[in-house]
Amino acid sequence: MPPCTEPSSADAAASLWQHRDFRRYLTGQAASVAGSSITQMALPVLAVLHLDATTAQVAWLAFLGQLPPALLALHAGALADRHSKRRQMITGDLVSATVLATVPVSAALGTLTLTQLMIVAVVQGAASVLHDAAAISLLPSLVDRSLIQRSNSRVGALFAVAATAGSHLGAALTALLGPARALLGDVASYLISAVCTARVQTAEPARVRPETRQLRGEIGEGLRYVRGDDRLWTLTLVNATTSFALGLLNTLWALYLLRSLAMSATAFGVVLGLGALGAAAGAFTAPALARRCGPGPMMLAALAITPLTQLPLLLASPGRAWQITIGAALFVQLACAGAAGTTQRSIRQIVTTAGMQARMQAVSTWLTSGARPVAALLAGALGTWIGVRPALTAGTLLLLIPLVVLARSPIRALRNMPDPPAAPLPSPPAARTSPPAVPTPARTDDTRPDRALGGDTS
């Protein structure tokens, strides 16, 4: 099996951007990312400033929104390997659009409550799990294996730009229409995503397992597959421990900025936009950084820098100078996350066989998402008992754990992207009684792995 090499930048760009289905997929998912950023901007403002949510209520809202991935990720991944991925994506988009639309309607009728927001968070979270599990494993079926890292780089960068635009649009819509009506932007984004997904025409990979097999058996197979590969298991643990630390920090982050540091809704949106630009920069430069420094050292450096970017938040006081400093620190933090995330995602996609892609990612999503609700509850407890700033300090210290996990793994010294798994050898031909035909020369692309790959968008 030849090593996984990348084509030139010009060839890769042409291969990616001239593919209509890849562009349709990217357009729909980018619209969804932009819409989600609107909600990320508007929902905390709606809960904290308009519904007077307490620290504990903010923590519960975050907990319930993050609970569905922890409960449903493994099942969603197995379903994505078993059924039509596009149909699963469209269903998730339509359910999310419908349930989110109830928020501005209730606000207009004067009946909106925190309880309804929590119910919406649960239903939308469940629909997003179904959508994301299918989207993760559909993307690599649109590109050749040799283009995976560059494809992830383009996707990550565009998604970060879309998140930036969504944050600024969310701030503008919140200021003009109020936070509840601003959510209509996210509703529209889900509808755009559904239409673009429906227009993707590339045939999905053949499903080799019979649909009569029990889902539990396929889930167990995915768990054993990830646990049996040291590379997959290490990167999954890094993702899960990072998610736990960031789950604690993100639960209290908006509350701390809006209330303790008296940041306006507009300034809050600008800070989120700066962070998204950092994520775009990190994702876009990830292939070049990985070639220059090696994937392992680059990811290790990114994890080492991340805790340092939390220091301005812990030291800040109200004022524009600190707001600018926090925005710059968030830019660096998400640049590190974009570079490391794109690289580890590419490694996992490359080393995983085609039929296990959705379940491989589902295991990572399950552990990563399972850490977030626990972190949200811990954040609420710590924020109530010892205060928000000490709780943020605890979350910063937890960011050292993924650094230690990667530093103790051989992946830390990985200098090149790994080779793909070997394709199964063909069965020998049956004995023939008639004279054999003259063989034709073997095609050079017969040694390439199956193009039906999976991956993720995180």
mmCIF file of C-alpha atoms in Angstrom, residues 36-286:
data_model
loop_
_atom_site.group_PDB
_atom_site.id
_atom_site.type_symbol
_atom_site.label_atom_id
_atom_site.label_comp_id
_atom_site.label_asym_id
_atom_site.label_seq_id
_atom_site.Cartn_x
_atom_site.Cartn_y
_atom_site.Cartn_z
ATOM 1 C CA SER A 36 -25.835 27.897 14.868
ATOM 2 C CA SER A 37 -23.583 30.867 15.603
ATOM 3 C CA ILE A 38 -26.651 33.103 15.578
ATOM 4 C CA THR A 39 -28.216 30.869 18.225
ATOM 5 C CA GLN A 40 -24.958 30.725 20.176
ATOM 6 C CA MET A 41 -25.009 34.515 20.223
ATOM 7 C CA ALA A 42 -28.726 35.071 20.876
ATOM 8 C CA LEU A 43 -29.646 32.274 23.276
ATOM 9 C CA PRO A 44 -27.420 33.351 26.217
ATOM 10 C CA VAL A 45 -28.679 36.915 25.834
ATOM 11 C CA LEU A 46 -32.263 35.643 25.812
ATOM 12 C CA ALA A 47 -31.755 33.463 28.894
ATOM 13 C CA VAL A 48 -29.548 35.759 30.989
ATOM 14 C CA LEU A 49 -30.789 39.256 30.142
ATOM 15 C CA HIS A 50 -34.453 38.673 29.180
ATOM 16 C CA LEU A 51 -35.482 35.682 31.291
ATOM 17 C CA ASP A 52 -33.166 36.489 34.255
ATOM 18 C CA ALA A 53 -31.643 33.012 34.369
ATOM 19 C CA THR A 54 -29.527 32.235 37.423
ATOM 20 C CA THR A 55 -26.114 30.538 37.328
ATOM 21 C CA ALA A 56 -27.729 27.178 38.114
ATOM 22 C CA GLN A 57 -30.386 27.641 35.404
ATOM 23 C CA VAL A 58 -27.746 28.531 32.817
ATOM 24 C CA ALA A 59 -25.879 25.364 33.799
ATOM 25 C CA TRP A 60 -29.047 23.260 33.477
ATOM 26 C CA LEU A 61 -29.785 24.753 30.055
ATOM 27 C CA ALA A 62 -26.281 23.826 28.905
ATOM 28 C CA PHE A 63 -26.573 20.362 30.474
ATOM 29 C CA LEU A 64 -29.853 19.531 28.724
ATOM 30 C CA GLY A 65 -28.591 20.805 25.382
ATOM 31 C CA GLN A 66 -25.514 18.602 25.626
ATOM 32 C CA LEU A 67 -27.276 15.510 26.954
ATOM 33 C CA PRO A 68 -28.664 14.079 23.653
ATOM 34 C CA PRO A 69 -25.231 13.548 22.039
ATOM 35 C CA ALA A 70 -24.112 11.600 25.111
ATOM 36 C CA LEU A 71 -27.189 9.358 24.926
ATOM 37 C CA LEU A 72 -27.688 9.022 21.181
ATOM 38 C CA ALA A 73 -24.301 9.367 19.462
ATOM 39 C CA LEU A 74 -23.532 5.642 19.273
ATOM 40 C CA HIS A 75 -26.985 4.826 17.905
ATOM 41 C CA ALA A 76 -26.840 7.701 15.404
ATOM 42 C CA GLY A 77 -23.462 6.504 14.121
ATOM 43 C CA ALA A 78 -24.679 2.945 13.664
ATOM 44 C CA LEU A 79 -27.792 4.206 11.848
ATOM 45 C CA ALA A 80 -25.631 6.346 9.566
ATOM 46 C CA ASP A 81 -23.594 3.271 8.568
ATOM 47 C CA ARG A 82 -26.806 1.316 7.997
ATOM 48 C CA HIS A 83 -29.266 3.707 6.259
ATOM 49 C CA SER A 84 -29.274 6.645 3.851
ATOM 50 C CA LYS A 85 -27.050 9.399 5.224
ATOM 51 C CA ARG A 86 -28.668 12.168 3.205
ATOM 52 C CA ARG A 87 -32.140 11.241 4.415
ATOM 53 C CA GLN A 88 -30.912 11.242 8.013
ATOM 54 C CA MET A 89 -29.317 14.663 7.564
ATOM 55 C CA ILE A 90 -32.460 16.174 6.026
ATOM 56 C CA THR A 91 -34.666 14.763 8.788
ATOM 57 C CA GLY A 92 -32.414 16.270 11.467
ATOM 58 C CA ASP A 93 -32.451 19.669 9.733
ATOM 59 C CA LEU A 94 -36.245 19.795 9.446
ATOM 60 C CA VAL A 95 -36.823 18.761 13.065
ATOM 61 C CA SER A 96 -34.329 21.379 14.299
ATOM 62 C CA ALA A 97 -35.943 24.115 12.206
ATOM 63 C CA THR A 98 -39.410 23.249 13.476
ATOM 64 C CA VAL A 99 -38.587 23.137 17.177
ATOM 65 C CA LEU A 100 -36.411 26.265 17.083
ATOM 66 C CA ALA A 101 -39.194 28.221 15.366
ATOM 67 C CA THR A 102 -41.360 27.776 18.460
ATOM 68 C CA VAL A 103 -39.117 30.140 20.449
ATOM 69 C CA PRO A 104 -39.837 33.391 18.541
ATOM 70 C CA VAL A 105 -43.513 32.391 18.259
ATOM 71 C CA SER A 106 -43.795 31.941 22.039
ATOM 72 C CA ALA A 107 -41.882 35.150 22.651
ATOM 73 C CA ALA A 108 -44.310 37.050 20.427
ATOM 74 C CA LEU A 109 -47.222 35.565 22.374
ATOM 75 C CA GLY A 110 -45.585 36.391 25.700
ATOM 76 C CA THR A 111 -45.497 32.751 26.836
ATOM 77 C CA LEU A 112 -41.779 31.970 26.523
ATOM 78 C CA THR A 113 -40.206 30.379 29.608
ATOM 79 C CA LEU A 114 -36.899 28.826 30.563
ATOM 80 C CA THR A 115 -38.644 25.463 30.666
ATOM 81 C CA GLN A 116 -39.522 25.775 26.994
ATOM 82 C CA LEU A 117 -35.925 26.749 26.182
ATOM 83 C CA MET A 118 -34.751 23.599 27.934
ATOM 84 C CA ILE A 119 -37.196 21.415 25.979
ATOM 85 C CA VAL A 120 -36.094 23.048 22.734
ATOM 86 C CA ALA A 121 -32.465 22.417 23.677
ATOM 87 C CA VAL A 122 -33.133 18.700 24.194
ATOM 88 C CA VAL A 123 -35.096 18.170 20.961
ATOM 89 C CA GLN A 124 -32.736 20.235 18.852
ATOM 90 C CA GLY A 125 -29.766 18.447 20.394
ATOM 91 C CA ALA A 126 -31.223 15.055 19.469
ATOM 92 C CA ALA A 127 -31.922 16.169 15.892
ATOM 93 C CA SER A 128 -28.405 17.576 15.576
ATOM 94 C CA VAL A 129 -26.899 14.257 16.681
ATOM 95 C CA LEU A 130 -28.714 12.427 13.888
ATOM 96 C CA HIS A 131 -27.703 15.040 11.334
ATOM 97 C CA ASP A 132 -24.057 15.281 12.361
ATOM 98 C CA ALA A 133 -23.474 11.528 12.507
ATOM 99 C CA ALA A 134 -24.626 11.231 8.901
ATOM 100 C CA ALA A 135 -22.835 14.376 7.703
ATOM 101 C CA ILE A 136 -19.559 13.235 9.232
ATOM 102 C CA SER A 137 -19.521 9.988 7.286
ATOM 103 C CA LEU A 138 -20.925 11.439 4.043
ATOM 104 C CA LEU A 139 -18.242 14.076 3.459
ATOM 105 C CA PRO A 140 -15.246 11.828 2.714
ATOM 106 C CA SER A 141 -17.280 9.837 0.181
ATOM 107 C CA LEU A 142 -17.157 12.988 -1.958
ATOM 108 C CA VAL A 143 -13.338 13.222 -2.112
ATOM 109 C CA ASP A 144 -10.415 10.921 -2.745
ATOM 110 C CA ARG A 145 -8.476 9.649 0.276
ATOM 111 C CA SER A 146 -5.390 11.614 -0.785
ATOM 112 C CA LEU A 147 -7.405 14.844 -0.437
ATOM 113 C CA ILE A 148 -8.755 14.185 3.054
ATOM 114 C CA GLN A 149 -6.437 16.491 4.996
ATOM 115 C CA ARG A 150 -6.767 19.334 2.520
ATOM 116 C CA SER A 151 -10.517 18.791 2.380
ATOM 117 C CA ASN A 152 -10.771 19.008 6.161
ATOM 118 C CA SER A 153 -8.667 22.152 6.062
ATOM 119 C CA ARG A 154 -10.993 23.832 3.554
ATOM 120 C CA VAL A 155 -14.081 22.682 5.422
ATOM 121 C CA GLY A 156 -12.757 23.866 8.779
ATOM 122 C CA ALA A 157 -11.706 27.237 7.421
ATOM 123 C CA LEU A 158 -14.990 27.866 5.620
ATOM 124 C CA PHE A 159 -17.000 26.756 8.624
ATOM 125 C CA ALA A 160 -15.043 29.125 10.847
ATOM 126 C CA VAL A 161 -15.679 32.007 8.427
ATOM 127 C CA ALA A 162 -19.361 31.059 8.426
ATOM 128 C CA ALA A 163 -19.309 31.045 12.227
ATOM 129 C CA THR A 164 -17.764 34.527 12.195
ATOM 130 C CA ALA A 165 -20.439 35.805 9.850
ATOM 131 C CA GLY A 166 -23.095 34.133 11.976
ATOM 132 C CA SER A 167 -21.800 35.728 15.167
ATOM 133 C CA HIS A 168 -21.840 39.203 13.640
ATOM 134 C CA LEU A 169 -25.227 38.581 12.048
ATOM 135 C CA GLY A 170 -26.515 37.266 15.379
ATOM 136 C CA ALA A 171 -25.320 40.407 17.143
ATOM 137 C CA ALA A 172 -26.995 42.603 14.510
ATOM 138 C CA LEU A 173 -30.244 40.637 14.560
ATOM 139 C CA THR A 174 -30.299 40.630 18.355
ATOM 140 C CA ALA A 175 -29.871 44.396 18.404
ATOM 141 C CA LEU A 176 -32.478 45.011 15.689
ATOM 142 C CA LEU A 177 -35.096 42.323 16.363
ATOM 143 C CA GLY A 178 -34.357 41.024 19.843
ATOM 144 C CA PRO A 179 -32.772 37.660 20.726
ATOM 145 C CA ALA A 180 -35.935 35.591 20.199
ATOM 146 C CA ARG A 181 -36.615 36.786 16.641
ATOM 147 C CA ALA A 182 -32.909 36.545 15.858
ATOM 148 C CA LEU A 183 -33.284 32.766 16.113
ATOM 149 C CA LEU A 184 -35.290 32.844 12.869
ATOM 150 C CA GLY A 185 -31.920 33.190 11.141
ATOM 151 C CA ASP A 186 -30.974 29.756 12.437
ATOM 152 C CA VAL A 187 -34.330 28.359 11.319
ATOM 153 C CA ALA A 188 -33.606 29.572 7.784
ATOM 154 C CA SER A 189 -30.132 28.030 7.897
ATOM 155 C CA TYR A 190 -31.550 24.586 8.661
ATOM 156 C CA LEU A 191 -33.881 24.851 5.670
ATOM 157 C CA ILE A 192 -30.986 25.854 3.397
ATOM 158 C CA SER A 193 -28.970 22.901 4.673
ATOM 159 C CA ALA A 194 -31.830 20.503 3.939
ATOM 160 C CA VAL A 195 -32.246 21.803 0.367
ATOM 161 C CA CYS A 196 -28.510 21.603 -0.382
ATOM 162 C CA THR A 197 -28.276 18.080 1.032
ATOM 163 C CA ALA A 198 -31.222 16.964 -1.091
ATOM 164 C CA ARG A 199 -29.370 18.165 -4.207
ATOM 165 C CA VAL A 200 -26.250 16.057 -3.530
ATOM 166 C CA GLN A 201 -26.271 13.319 -6.179
ATOM 167 C CA THR A 202 -23.112 11.303 -5.465
ATOM 168 C CA ALA A 203 -23.999 7.701 -4.676
ATOM 169 C CA GLU A 204 -23.465 6.756 -1.045
ATOM 170 C CA PRO A 205 -21.110 3.896 -0.145
ATOM 171 C CA ALA A 206 -22.659 0.450 -0.288
ATOM 172 C CA ARG A 207 -23.821 -0.827 3.084
ATOM 173 C CA VAL A 208 -22.260 -4.231 3.484
ATOM 174 C CA ARG A 209 -24.041 -5.259 6.717
ATOM 175 C CA PRO A 210 -27.601 -6.556 6.585
ATOM 176 C CA GLU A 211 -30.143 -4.252 8.121
ATOM 177 C CA THR A 212 -31.587 -7.157 10.086
ATOM 178 C CA ARG A 213 -28.517 -7.223 12.321
ATOM 179 C CA GLN A 214 -29.112 -5.837 15.809
ATOM 180 C CA LEU A 215 -28.002 -2.249 16.271
ATOM 181 C CA ARG A 216 -26.401 -3.166 19.605
ATOM 182 C CA GLY A 217 -23.979 -5.520 17.876
ATOM 183 C CA GLU A 218 -22.864 -2.841 15.432
ATOM 184 C CA ILE A 219 -22.383 -0.358 18.273
ATOM 185 C CA GLY A 220 -20.227 -2.857 20.165
ATOM 186 C CA GLU A 221 -18.175 -3.483 17.045
ATOM 187 C CA GLY A 222 -17.470 0.230 16.758
ATOM 188 C CA LEU A 223 -16.411 0.470 20.406
ATOM 189 C CA ARG A 224 -14.025 -2.471 20.061
ATOM 190 C CA TYR A 225 -12.601 -1.063 16.838
ATOM 191 C CA VAL A 226 -11.665 2.280 18.397
ATOM 192 C CA ARG A 227 -10.358 0.725 21.624
ATOM 193 C CA GLY A 228 -8.195 -1.699 19.657
ATOM 194 C CA ASP A 229 -6.321 1.006 17.735
ATOM 195 C CA ASP A 230 -3.901 3.006 19.913
ATOM 196 C CA ARG A 231 -3.982 5.989 17.566
ATOM 197 C CA LEU A 232 -7.759 6.218 17.517
ATOM 198 C CA TRP A 233 -8.017 5.634 21.259
ATOM 199 C CA THR A 234 -5.423 8.281 22.131
ATOM 200 C CA LEU A 235 -7.005 10.933 19.921
ATOM 201 C CA THR A 236 -10.439 10.041 21.272
ATOM 202 C CA LEU A 237 -9.205 10.512 24.846
ATOM 203 C CA VAL A 238 -7.621 13.837 23.901
ATOM 204 C CA ASN A 239 -10.939 14.972 22.419
ATOM 205 C CA ALA A 240 -12.931 13.815 25.440
ATOM 206 C CA THR A 241 -10.707 15.439 28.070
ATOM 207 C CA THR A 242 -10.510 18.662 26.075
ATOM 208 C CA SER A 243 -14.287 18.636 25.728
ATOM 209 C CA PHE A 244 -14.744 18.205 29.475
ATOM 210 C CA ALA A 245 -12.533 21.187 30.274
ATOM 211 C CA LEU A 246 -14.102 23.392 27.614
ATOM 212 C CA GLY A 247 -17.570 22.245 28.660
ATOM 213 C CA LEU A 248 -16.934 23.626 32.142
ATOM 214 C CA LEU A 249 -15.471 26.854 30.763
ATOM 215 C CA ASN A 250 -18.112 27.446 28.087
ATOM 216 C CA THR A 251 -20.997 26.907 30.513
ATOM 217 C CA LEU A 252 -19.912 29.942 32.540
ATOM 218 C CA TRP A 253 -18.167 31.915 29.837
ATOM 219 C CA ALA A 254 -21.155 33.866 28.495
ATOM 220 C CA LEU A 255 -22.499 34.468 32.005
ATOM 221 C CA TYR A 256 -19.114 35.787 33.144
ATOM 222 C CA LEU A 257 -18.650 38.111 30.173
ATOM 223 C CA LEU A 258 -22.197 39.455 30.093
ATOM 224 C CA ARG A 259 -22.710 39.858 33.822
ATOM 225 C CA SER A 260 -19.378 40.011 35.686
ATOM 226 C CA LEU A 261 -17.486 41.938 33.007
ATOM 227 C CA ALA A 262 -20.575 43.915 31.867
ATOM 228 C CA MET A 263 -19.921 43.173 28.211
ATOM 229 C CA SER A 264 -22.655 44.333 25.848
ATOM 230 C CA ALA A 265 -24.413 41.953 23.493
ATOM 231 C CA THR A 266 -22.701 43.624 20.525
ATOM 232 C CA ALA A 267 -19.246 43.311 22.069
ATOM 233 C CA PHE A 268 -20.006 39.700 22.950
ATOM 234 C CA GLY A 269 -20.806 38.972 19.304
ATOM 235 C CA VAL A 270 -17.606 40.676 18.134
ATOM 236 C CA VAL A 271 -15.520 38.584 20.556
ATOM 237 C CA LEU A 272 -17.158 35.396 19.253
ATOM 238 C CA GLY A 273 -16.423 36.560 15.712
ATOM 239 C CA LEU A 274 -12.733 37.055 16.500
ATOM 240 C CA GLY A 275 -12.593 33.544 17.874
ATOM 241 C CA ALA A 276 -14.168 32.156 14.726
ATOM 242 C CA LEU A 277 -11.578 33.966 12.600
ATOM 243 C CA GLY A 278 -8.897 32.267 14.678
ATOM 244 C CA ALA A 279 -10.485 28.889 14.013
ATOM 245 C CA ALA A 280 -10.485 29.654 10.270
ATOM 246 C CA ALA A 281 -6.824 30.623 10.338
ATOM 247 C CA GLY A 282 -5.864 27.500 12.259
ATOM 248 C CA ALA A 283 -7.833 25.134 10.023
ATOM 249 C CA PHE A 284 -6.560 26.746 6.811
ATOM 250 C CA THR A 285 -2.893 26.557 7.844
ATOM 251 C CA ALA A 286 -3.117 23.082 9.415
#
